[in-house]
Coordinates of C-alpha atoms and ligand atoms in Angstrom, one line a residue:
X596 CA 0.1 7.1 50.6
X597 CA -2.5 8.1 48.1
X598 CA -5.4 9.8 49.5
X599 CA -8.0 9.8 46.5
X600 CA -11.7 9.0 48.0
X601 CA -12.8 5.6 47.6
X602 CA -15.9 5.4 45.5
X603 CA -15.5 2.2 43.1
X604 CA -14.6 -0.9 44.3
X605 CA -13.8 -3.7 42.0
X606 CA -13.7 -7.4 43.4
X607 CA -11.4 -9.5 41.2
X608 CA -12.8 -13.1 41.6
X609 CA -16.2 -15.0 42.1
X610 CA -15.5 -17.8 44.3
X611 CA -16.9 -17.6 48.6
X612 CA -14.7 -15.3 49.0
X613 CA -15.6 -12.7 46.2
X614 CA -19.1 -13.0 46.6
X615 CA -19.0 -12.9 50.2
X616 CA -17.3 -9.4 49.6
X617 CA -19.7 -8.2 47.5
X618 CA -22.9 -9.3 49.3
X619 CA -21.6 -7.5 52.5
X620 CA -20.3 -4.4 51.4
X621 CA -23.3 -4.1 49.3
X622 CA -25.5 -4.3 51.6
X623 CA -23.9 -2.5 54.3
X624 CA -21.9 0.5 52.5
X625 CA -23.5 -0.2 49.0
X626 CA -25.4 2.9 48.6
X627 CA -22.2 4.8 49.1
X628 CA -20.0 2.4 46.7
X629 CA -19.7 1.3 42.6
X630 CA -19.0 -2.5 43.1
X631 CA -18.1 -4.4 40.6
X632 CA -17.2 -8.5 40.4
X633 CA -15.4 -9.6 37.8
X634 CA -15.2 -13.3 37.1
X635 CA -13.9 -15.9 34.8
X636 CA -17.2 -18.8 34.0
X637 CA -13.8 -20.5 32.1
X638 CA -11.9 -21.0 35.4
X639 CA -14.4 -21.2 38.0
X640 CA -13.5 -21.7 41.6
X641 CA -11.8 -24.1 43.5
X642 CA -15.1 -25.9 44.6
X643 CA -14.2 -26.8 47.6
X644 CA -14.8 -25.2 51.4
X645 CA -18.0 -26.0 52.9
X646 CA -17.7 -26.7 56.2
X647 CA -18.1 -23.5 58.6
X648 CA -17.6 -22.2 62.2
X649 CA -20.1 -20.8 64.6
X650 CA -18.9 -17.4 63.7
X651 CA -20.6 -17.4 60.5
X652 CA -23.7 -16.4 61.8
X653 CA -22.5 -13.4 63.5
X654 CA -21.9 -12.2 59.8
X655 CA -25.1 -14.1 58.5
X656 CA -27.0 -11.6 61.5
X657 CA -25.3 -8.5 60.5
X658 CA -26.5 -9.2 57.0
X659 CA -29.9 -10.2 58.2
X660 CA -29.7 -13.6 56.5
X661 CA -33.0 -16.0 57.1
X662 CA -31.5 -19.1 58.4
X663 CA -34.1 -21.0 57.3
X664 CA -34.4 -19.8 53.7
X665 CA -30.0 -19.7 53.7
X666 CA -30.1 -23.1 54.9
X667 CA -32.3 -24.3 52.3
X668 CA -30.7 -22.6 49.2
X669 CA -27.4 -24.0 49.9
X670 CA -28.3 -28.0 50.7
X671 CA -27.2 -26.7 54.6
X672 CA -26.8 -29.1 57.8
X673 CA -26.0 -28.1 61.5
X674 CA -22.4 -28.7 62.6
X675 CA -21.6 -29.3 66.2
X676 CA -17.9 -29.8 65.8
X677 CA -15.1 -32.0 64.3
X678 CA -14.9 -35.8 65.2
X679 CA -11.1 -36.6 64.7
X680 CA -10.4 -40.3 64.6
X681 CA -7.2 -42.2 64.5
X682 CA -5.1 -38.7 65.4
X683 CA -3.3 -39.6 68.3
X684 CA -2.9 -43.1 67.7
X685 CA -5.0 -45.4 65.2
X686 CA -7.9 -46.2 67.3
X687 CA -8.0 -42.9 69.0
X688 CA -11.8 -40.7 68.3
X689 CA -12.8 -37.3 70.0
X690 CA -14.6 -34.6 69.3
X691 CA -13.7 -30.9 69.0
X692 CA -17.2 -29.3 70.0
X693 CA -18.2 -25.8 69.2
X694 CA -19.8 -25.9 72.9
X695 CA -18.4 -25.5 76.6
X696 CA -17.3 -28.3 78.6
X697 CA -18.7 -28.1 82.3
X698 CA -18.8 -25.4 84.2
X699 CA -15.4 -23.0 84.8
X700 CA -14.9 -21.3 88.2
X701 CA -13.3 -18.0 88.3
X702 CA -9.6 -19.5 88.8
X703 CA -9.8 -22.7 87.6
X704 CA -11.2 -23.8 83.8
X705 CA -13.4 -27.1 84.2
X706 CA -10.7 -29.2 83.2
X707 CA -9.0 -28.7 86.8
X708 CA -12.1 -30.4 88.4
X709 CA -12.3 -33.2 85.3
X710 CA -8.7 -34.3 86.0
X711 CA -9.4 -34.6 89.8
X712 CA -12.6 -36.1 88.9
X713 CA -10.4 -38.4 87.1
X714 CA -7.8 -38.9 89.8
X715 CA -10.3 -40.0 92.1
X716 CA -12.2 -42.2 88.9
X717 CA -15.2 -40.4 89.5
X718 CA -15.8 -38.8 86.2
X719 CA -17.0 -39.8 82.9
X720 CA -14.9 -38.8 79.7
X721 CA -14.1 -35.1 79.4
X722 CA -16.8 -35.0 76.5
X723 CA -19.5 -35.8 78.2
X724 CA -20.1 -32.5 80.3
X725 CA -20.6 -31.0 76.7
X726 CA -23.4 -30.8 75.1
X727 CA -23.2 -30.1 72.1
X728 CA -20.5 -32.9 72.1
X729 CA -23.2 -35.7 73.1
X730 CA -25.5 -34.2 70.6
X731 CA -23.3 -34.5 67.8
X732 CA -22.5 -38.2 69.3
X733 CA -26.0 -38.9 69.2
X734 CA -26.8 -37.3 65.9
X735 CA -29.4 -35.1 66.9
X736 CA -30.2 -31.2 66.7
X737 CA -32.9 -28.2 67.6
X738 CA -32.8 -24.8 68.3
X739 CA -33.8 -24.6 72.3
X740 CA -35.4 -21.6 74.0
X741 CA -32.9 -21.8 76.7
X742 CA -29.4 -23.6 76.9
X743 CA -29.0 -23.1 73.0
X744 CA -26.3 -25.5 71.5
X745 CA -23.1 -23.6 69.5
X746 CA -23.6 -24.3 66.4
X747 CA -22.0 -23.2 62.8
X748 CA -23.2 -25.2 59.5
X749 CA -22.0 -27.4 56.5
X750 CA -23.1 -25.9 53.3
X751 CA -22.8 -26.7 49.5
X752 CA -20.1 -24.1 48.4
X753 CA -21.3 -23.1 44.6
X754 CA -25.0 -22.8 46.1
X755 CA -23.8 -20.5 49.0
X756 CA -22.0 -18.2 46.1
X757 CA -24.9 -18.2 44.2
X758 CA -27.3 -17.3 47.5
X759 CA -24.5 -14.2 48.3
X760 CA -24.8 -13.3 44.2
X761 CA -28.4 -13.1 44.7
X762 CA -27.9 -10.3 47.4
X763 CA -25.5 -9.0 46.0
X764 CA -27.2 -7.9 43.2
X765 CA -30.6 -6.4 44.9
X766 CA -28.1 -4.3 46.8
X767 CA -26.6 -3.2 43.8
X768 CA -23.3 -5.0 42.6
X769 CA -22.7 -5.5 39.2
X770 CA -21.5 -8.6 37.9
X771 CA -18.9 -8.9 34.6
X772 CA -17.7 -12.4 32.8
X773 CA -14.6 -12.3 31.5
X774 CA -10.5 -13.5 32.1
X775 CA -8.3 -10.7 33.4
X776 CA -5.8 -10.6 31.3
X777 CA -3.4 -7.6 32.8
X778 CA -3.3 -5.7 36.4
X779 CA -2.5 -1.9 35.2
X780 CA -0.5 0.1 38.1
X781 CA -0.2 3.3 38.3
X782 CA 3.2 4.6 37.1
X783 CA 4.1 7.2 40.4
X784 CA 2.8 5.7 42.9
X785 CA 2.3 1.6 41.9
X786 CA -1.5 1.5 43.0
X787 CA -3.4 -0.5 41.1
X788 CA -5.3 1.6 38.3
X789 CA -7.4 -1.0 36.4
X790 CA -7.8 -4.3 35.2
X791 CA -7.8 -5.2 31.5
X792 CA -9.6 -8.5 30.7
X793 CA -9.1 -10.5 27.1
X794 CA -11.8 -8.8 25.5
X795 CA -10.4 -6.0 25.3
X796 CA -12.6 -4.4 28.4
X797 CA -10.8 -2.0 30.9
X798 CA -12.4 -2.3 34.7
X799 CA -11.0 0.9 36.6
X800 CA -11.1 1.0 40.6
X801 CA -10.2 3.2 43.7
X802 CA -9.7 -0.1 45.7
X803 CA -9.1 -3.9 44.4
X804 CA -10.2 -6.7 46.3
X805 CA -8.3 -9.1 45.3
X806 CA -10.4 -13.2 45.2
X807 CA -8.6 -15.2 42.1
X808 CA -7.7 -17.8 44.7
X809 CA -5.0 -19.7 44.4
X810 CA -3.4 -17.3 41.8
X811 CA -3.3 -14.2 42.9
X812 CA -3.4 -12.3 40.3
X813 CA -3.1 -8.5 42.2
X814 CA -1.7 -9.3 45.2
X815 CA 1.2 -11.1 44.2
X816 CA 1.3 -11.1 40.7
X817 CA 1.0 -7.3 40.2
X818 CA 2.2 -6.2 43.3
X819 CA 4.8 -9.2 44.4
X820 CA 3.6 -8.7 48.3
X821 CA 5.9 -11.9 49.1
X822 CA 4.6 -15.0 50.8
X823 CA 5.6 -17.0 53.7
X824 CA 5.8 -20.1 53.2
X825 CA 4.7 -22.4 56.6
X826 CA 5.3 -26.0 54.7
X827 CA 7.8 -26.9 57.3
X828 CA 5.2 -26.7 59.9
X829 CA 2.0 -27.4 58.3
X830 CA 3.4 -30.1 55.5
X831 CA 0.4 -31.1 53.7
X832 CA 0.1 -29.5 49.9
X833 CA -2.2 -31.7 47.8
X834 CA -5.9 -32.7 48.4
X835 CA -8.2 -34.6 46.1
X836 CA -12.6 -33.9 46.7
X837 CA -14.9 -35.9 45.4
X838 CA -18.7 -35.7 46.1
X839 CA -20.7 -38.6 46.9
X840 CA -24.2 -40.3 47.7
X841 CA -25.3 -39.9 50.7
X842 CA -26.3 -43.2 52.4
X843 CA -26.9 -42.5 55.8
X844 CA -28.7 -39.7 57.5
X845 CA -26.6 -36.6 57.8
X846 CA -24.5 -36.2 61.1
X847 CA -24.2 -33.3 62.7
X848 CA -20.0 -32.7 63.0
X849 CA -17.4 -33.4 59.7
X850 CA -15.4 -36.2 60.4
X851 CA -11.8 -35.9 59.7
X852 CA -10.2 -39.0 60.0
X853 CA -6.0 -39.5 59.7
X854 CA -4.3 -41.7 57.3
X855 CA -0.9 -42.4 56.6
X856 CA -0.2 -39.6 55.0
X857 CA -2.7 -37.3 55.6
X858 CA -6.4 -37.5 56.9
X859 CA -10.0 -37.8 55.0
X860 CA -12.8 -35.1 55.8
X861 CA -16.1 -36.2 55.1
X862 CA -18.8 -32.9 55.5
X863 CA -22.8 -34.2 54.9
X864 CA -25.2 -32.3 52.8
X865 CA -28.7 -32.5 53.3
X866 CA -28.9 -34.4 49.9
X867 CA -24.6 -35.5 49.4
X868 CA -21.7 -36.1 51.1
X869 CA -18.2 -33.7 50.9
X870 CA -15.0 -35.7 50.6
X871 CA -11.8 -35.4 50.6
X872 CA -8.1 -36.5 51.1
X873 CA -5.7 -33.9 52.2
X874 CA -1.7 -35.3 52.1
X875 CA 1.8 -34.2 51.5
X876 CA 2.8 -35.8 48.3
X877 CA 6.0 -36.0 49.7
X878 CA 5.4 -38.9 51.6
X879 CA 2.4 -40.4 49.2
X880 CA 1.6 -40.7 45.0
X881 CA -1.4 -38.6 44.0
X882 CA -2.5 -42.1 43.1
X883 CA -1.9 -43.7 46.1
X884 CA -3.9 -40.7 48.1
X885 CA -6.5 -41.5 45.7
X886 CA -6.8 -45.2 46.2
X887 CA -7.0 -44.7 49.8
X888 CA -9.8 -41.9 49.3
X889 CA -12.1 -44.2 46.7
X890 CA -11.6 -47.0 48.9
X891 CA -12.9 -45.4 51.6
X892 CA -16.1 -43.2 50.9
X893 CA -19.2 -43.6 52.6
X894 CA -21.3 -43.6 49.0
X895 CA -21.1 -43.7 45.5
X896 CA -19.3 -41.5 43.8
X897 CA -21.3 -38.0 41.8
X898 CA -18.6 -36.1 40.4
X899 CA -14.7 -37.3 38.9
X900 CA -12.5 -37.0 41.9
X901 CA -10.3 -33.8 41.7
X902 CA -6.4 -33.1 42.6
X903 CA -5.6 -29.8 44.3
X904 CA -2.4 -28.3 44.7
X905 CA -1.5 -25.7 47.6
X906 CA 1.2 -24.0 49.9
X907 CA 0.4 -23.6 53.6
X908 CA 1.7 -20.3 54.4
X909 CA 0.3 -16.3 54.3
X910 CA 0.7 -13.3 51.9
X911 CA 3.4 -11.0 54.0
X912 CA 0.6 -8.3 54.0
X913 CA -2.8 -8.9 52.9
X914 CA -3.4 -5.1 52.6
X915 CA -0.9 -3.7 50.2
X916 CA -1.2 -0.5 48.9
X917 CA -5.1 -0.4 47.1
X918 CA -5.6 -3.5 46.9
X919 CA -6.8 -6.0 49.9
X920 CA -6.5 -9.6 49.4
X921 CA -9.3 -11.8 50.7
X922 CA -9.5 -15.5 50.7
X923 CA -7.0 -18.0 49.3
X924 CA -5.4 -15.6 47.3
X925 CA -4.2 -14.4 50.5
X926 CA -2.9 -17.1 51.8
X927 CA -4.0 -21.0 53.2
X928 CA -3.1 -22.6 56.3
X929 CA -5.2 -26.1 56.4
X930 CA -8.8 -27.2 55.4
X931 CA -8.7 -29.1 59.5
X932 CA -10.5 -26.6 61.3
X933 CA -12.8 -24.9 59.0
X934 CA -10.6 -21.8 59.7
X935 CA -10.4 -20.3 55.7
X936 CA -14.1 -18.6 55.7
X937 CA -13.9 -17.4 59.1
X938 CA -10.9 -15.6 58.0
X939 CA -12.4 -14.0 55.0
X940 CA -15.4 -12.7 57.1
X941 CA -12.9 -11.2 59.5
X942 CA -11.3 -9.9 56.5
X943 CA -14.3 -8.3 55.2
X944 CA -15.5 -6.8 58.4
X945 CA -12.1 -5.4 59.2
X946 CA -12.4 -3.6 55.9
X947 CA -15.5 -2.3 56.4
X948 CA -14.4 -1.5 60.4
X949 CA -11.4 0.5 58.9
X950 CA -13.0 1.5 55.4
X951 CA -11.3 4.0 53.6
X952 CA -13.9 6.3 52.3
X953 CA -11.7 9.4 52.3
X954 CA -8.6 7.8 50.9
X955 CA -6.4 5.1 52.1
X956 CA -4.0 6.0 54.9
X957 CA -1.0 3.7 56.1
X958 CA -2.0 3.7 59.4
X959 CA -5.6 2.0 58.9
X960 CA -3.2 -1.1 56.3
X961 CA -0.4 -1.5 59.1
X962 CA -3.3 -2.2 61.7
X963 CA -5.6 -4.1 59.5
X964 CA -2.2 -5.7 58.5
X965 CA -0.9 -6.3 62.2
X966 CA -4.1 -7.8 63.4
X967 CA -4.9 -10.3 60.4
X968 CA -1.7 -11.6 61.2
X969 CA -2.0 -12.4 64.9
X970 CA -5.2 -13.8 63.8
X971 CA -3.7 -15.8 61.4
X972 CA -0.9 -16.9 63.6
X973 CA -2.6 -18.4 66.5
X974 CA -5.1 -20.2 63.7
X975 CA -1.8 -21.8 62.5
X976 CA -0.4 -22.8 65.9
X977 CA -3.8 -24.6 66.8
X978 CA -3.8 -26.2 63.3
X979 CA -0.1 -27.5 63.9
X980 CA -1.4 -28.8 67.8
X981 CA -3.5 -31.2 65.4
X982 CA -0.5 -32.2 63.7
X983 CA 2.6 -32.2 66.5
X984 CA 0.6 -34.3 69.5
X985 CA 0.0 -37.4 67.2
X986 CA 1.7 -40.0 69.2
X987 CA 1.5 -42.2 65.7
X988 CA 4.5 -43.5 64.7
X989 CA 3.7 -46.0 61.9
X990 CA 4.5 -44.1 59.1
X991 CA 6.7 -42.0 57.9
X992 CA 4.7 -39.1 57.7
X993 CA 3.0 -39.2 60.9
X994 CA 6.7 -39.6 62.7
X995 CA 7.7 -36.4 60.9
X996 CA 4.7 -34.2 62.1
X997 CA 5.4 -35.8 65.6
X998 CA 9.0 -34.8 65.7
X999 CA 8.9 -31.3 63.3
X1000 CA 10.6 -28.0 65.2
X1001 CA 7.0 -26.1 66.4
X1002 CA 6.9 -22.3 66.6
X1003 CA 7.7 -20.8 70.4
X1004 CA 4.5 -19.5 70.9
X1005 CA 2.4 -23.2 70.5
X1006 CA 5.8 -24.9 72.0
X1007 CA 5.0 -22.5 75.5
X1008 CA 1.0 -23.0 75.1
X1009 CA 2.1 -27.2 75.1
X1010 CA 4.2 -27.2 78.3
X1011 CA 1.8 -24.8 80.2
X1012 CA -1.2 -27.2 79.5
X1013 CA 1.3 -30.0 80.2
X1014 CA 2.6 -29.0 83.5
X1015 CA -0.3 -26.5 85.3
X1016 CA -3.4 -28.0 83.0
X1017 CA -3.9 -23.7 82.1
X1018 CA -4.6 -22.7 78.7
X1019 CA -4.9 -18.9 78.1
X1020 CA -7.4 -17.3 75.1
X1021 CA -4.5 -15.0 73.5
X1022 CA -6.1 -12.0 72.5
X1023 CA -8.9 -12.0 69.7
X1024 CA -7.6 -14.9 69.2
X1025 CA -10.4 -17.3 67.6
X1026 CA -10.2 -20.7 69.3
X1027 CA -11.1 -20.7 72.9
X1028 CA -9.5 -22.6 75.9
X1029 CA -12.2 -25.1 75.6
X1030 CA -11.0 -25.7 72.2
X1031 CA -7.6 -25.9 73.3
X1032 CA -8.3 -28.3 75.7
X1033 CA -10.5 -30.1 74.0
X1034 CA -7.8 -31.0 71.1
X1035 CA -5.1 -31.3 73.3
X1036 CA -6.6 -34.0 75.7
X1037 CA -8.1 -35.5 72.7
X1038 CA -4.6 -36.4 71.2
X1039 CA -3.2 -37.7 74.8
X1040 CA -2.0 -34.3 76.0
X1041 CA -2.7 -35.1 80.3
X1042 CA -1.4 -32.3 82.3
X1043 CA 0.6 -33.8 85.4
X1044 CA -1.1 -31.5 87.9
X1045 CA -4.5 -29.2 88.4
X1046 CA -5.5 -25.8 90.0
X1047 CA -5.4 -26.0 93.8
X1048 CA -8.9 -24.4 94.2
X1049 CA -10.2 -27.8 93.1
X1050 CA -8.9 -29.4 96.7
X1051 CA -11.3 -26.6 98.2
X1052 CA -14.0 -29.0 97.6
X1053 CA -14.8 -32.4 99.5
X1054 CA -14.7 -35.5 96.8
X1055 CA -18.1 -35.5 97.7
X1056 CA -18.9 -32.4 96.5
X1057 CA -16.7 -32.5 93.6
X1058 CA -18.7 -35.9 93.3
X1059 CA -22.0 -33.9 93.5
X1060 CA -20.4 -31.2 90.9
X1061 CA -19.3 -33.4 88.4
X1062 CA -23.2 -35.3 88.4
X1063 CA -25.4 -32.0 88.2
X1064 CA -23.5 -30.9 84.9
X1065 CA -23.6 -34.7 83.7
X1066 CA -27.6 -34.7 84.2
X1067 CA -28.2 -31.2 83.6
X1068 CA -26.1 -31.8 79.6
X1069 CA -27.9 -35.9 79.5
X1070 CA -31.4 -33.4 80.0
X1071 CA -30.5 -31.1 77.3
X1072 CA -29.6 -33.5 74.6
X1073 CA -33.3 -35.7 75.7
X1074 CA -35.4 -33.0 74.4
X1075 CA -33.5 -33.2 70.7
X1076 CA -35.0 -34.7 68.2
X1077 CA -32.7 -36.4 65.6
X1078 CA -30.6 -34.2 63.5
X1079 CA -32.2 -35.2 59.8
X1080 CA -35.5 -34.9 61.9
X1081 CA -35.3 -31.2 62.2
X1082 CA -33.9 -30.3 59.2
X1083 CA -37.0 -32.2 57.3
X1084 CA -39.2 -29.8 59.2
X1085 CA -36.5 -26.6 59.7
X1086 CA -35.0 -25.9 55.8
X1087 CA -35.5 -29.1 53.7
X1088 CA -33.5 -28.3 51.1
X1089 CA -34.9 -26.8 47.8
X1090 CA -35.1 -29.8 45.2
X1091 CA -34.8 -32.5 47.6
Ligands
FAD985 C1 -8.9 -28.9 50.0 C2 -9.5 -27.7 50.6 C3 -10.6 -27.9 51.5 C4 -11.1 -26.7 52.0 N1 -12.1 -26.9 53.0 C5 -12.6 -25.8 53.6 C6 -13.6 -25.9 54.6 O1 -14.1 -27.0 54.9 N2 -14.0 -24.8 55.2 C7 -13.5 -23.5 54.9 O2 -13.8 -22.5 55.6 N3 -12.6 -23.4 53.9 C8 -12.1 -24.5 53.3 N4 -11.2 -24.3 52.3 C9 -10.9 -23.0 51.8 C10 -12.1 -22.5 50.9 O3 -12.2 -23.4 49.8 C11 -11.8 -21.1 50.4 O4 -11.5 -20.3 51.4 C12 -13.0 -20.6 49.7 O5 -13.5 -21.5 48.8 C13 -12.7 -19.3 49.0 O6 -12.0 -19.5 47.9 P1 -11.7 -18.2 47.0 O7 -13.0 -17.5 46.7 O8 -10.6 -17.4 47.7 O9 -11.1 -18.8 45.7 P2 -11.8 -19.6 44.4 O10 -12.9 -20.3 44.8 O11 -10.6 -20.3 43.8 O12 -12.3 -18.4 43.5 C14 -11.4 -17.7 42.7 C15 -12.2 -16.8 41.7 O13 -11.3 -16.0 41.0 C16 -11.6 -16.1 39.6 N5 -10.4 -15.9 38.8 C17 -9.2 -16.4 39.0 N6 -8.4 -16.0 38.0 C18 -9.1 -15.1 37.2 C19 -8.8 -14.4 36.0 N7 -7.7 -14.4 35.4 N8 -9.8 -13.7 35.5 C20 -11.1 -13.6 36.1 N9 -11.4 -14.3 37.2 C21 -10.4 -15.1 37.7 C22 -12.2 -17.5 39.4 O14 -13.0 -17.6 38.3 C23 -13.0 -17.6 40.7 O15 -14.2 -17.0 40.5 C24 -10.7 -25.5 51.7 C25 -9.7 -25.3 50.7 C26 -9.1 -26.4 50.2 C27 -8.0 -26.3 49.1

């Protein structure tokens, strides 16, 4: 392994991910670092991507980002969670909430007491204890002084690239236009040396960060890391996005609802709406996905609707030798849970966690290697959850997500839930038990029996349980005011 100090750092690619790179490593190891962007104004960026997690702020804290100015430089709503309609049969609507559902003892999650509850029909629906569920419902929002709601944001993707240039640059990154035309390797050892672009210009680097989306240009196209491909689990590999008017006041969760062959997300600006089919043209025409989207947006139409073409699958490392890849370029599993920026800040704070200021040694890429990918992984088996528990079996698509052969490790996590009503957080893994849950009872998934700590308490007092968290959530969500209320008065956005 080479061991020259790292000293210039050269970001290949302008989209999110590249200029969420350059922001945080220039303003957290800049003064240590030559970064350098290079991007092509003739390709642009994939344009799409703006719907976010809750973890986002962790990063937007660590890079002391004002919410308020953030959220009005980038057209920026609250997002409470993900409303899935028609998923496990046509008719079917839940929501996956970014909050906590009731209250968990030490042995039992809160879903042991809900399905009791249940047994005994002395519960409301499972959502109800949440929330951040009944707010999203009810389309309202604030920040509280105590019992905050979870919250993570939808955000206009080209303005939130332009809001990370911006801080980029005062913490020093330089910015060059131009098309790479050649990745240059180094002749003993295969590291990257430089990148020539069609002017002419040579870019030289210690480390390559590697954001050209889609194409890959050092990752696999210099350096031929391999890719797995996961279509036979995660099928879908065209979407079309299309902007629109928005007509209604902006609520706070995307929606994402299921078609024949696919499903619709529709993520609301402060000032437009984010649309979008995602299908497998296997089973449906490009056209015919974009009949069903135009026939089915909630406004008029702003921009020409655009067709996207992807593989769901993962670069086999996304560290190989100096060059990390970050974003699409290392890899895509699914737009459905907002999972793809989430995984470029881990990717970005892993490198900065493991930085290799003194050289790059094999032991800091196998474990930045080993833990992306059991990241990665149990992202992908909660995606294919979505997909597998559909009990829809009207069209041809549907029936094959229904009956596709599902990785061991989500196959064990479905009979557990199914049989004891446990769900285990594996790890660092990202998505909770409450999401599990959440999703898995939301598409029909009942378990068939519940914790026997539950029977310690009377009905009565289960009775008693269930109605203090019901009150003490209805009492929460009261004091909100409605969701287009606050942002008026929070971050209207600039222009609007
Ligand atoms: C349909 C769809 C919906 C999505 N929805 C979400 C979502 O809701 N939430 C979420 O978190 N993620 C979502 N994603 C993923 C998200 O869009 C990406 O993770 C995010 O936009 C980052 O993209 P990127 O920066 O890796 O690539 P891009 O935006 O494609 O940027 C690539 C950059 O590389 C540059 N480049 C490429 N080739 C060259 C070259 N030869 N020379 C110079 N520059 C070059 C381009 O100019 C561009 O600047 C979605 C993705 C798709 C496909």
């Amino acid at each position: 392994m080479k061991k020259n100090a790292v000293k210039r750092v050269v970001i290949a690619g302008g989209g999110t991910a590249g200029w969420m790179a350059a922001a945080s490593l220039a303003k957290l190891l800049g003064k240590t670092l030559d970064i350098t962007l290079v991007e092509s104004d003739q390709i642009g960026t994939v344009g799409v991507g703006e719907a976010t997690i809750p973890t986002l702020l962790t990063l937007h804290r660590l890079l002391h980002i004002n919410e308020q100015e953030f959220m009005a430089a980038t057209n920026a709503t609250f997002k409470l969670g993900i409303g899935f309609e028609n998923w496990g049969l046509k008719g079917d609507n839940y929501i996956h909430s970014f909050g906590y559902t009731g209250k968990d003892c030490w042995a039992a999650g809160f879903q042991h007491f809900w399905l009791k509850g249940k047994a005994r029909g002395i519960v409301s629906e499972f959502g109800d204890y949440c929330p951040e569920l009944i707010a999203a419902k009810q389309s309202k929002f604030a920040h509280l002084s105590k019992n905050t709601l979870n919250y993570a944001y939808h955000l206009d993707a080209s303005l939130y690239a332009k809001f990370l240039q911006n801080m980029a640059f005062e913490h020093g990154a330089k910015r060059i236009e131009g098309k790479i035309a050649s990745v240059n390797l180094c002749d003993d050892s295969g590291f990257i040396h430089s990148l020539s672009l069609e002017d002419g210009s040579v870019i030289e680097g210690d480390l390559f960060i590697d954001c050209t989306g889609f194409r890959a240009l050092l990752i696999e196209g210099a350096l031929h890391t391999g890719f797995d491909d996961w279509s036979h689990w995660l099928p879908a590999n065209s979407a079309i996005a299309v902007q629109t008017t928005l007509e209604n006041e902006p609520r706070p969760y995307t929606r994402s609802i299921a078609h024949d062959a696919g499903w619709q997300w529709q993520i609301p600006l402060q000032t437009r709406m984010g649309n979008g089919i995602v299908y497998c043209d296997k089973f449906i025409s490009d056209e015919q996905a974009k009949e069903t989207l135009m026939a089915n947006l909630p406004g008029k139409p702003l921009i020409e609707p655009r067709v996207i073409k992807f593989t769901t699958g993962q670069r086999r490392k996304h560290w190989n030798k100096n060059c990390i890849a970050v974003g699409l370029s290392s890899g895509f599993i699914e737009p459905l849970e907002s999972t793809s920026i989430h995984l470029i800040q881990r990717s970005i704070v892993r490198l900065m966690q493991m930085f290799p200021q003194q050289g790059i040694e094999q032991s800091d890429v196998d474990e930045f290697n080993s833990q992306t990918q059991e990241e990665v992984d149990n992202i992908r088996d909660f995606i294919i959850l979505h997909y597998h528990l559909t009990e829809r079996t009207d069209s041809a698509f549907w029936r094959h997500c229904k009956n596709l052969e599902i990785p061991a490790s989500l196959q064990h996590r479905i009979d557990l839930f199914r049989e004891t009503g446990r769900v285990f957080k594996a790890g660092n893994e990202l998505f909770g038990e409450n999401s599990w849950t959440q999703v898995m009872m939301g598409q029909r998934l009942m378990p068939t029996s519940y914790h026997p700590i539950v029977d310690v308490m009377s009905d009565e007092e289960l009775d008693t349980f269930l109605t203090q968290i019901k009150h003490q959530v209805d009492r929460t969500v009261a004091q909100l005011p409605s969701h287009k209320t606050f942002l008026d008065h929070y971050c209207k956005t600039i222009g609007s």
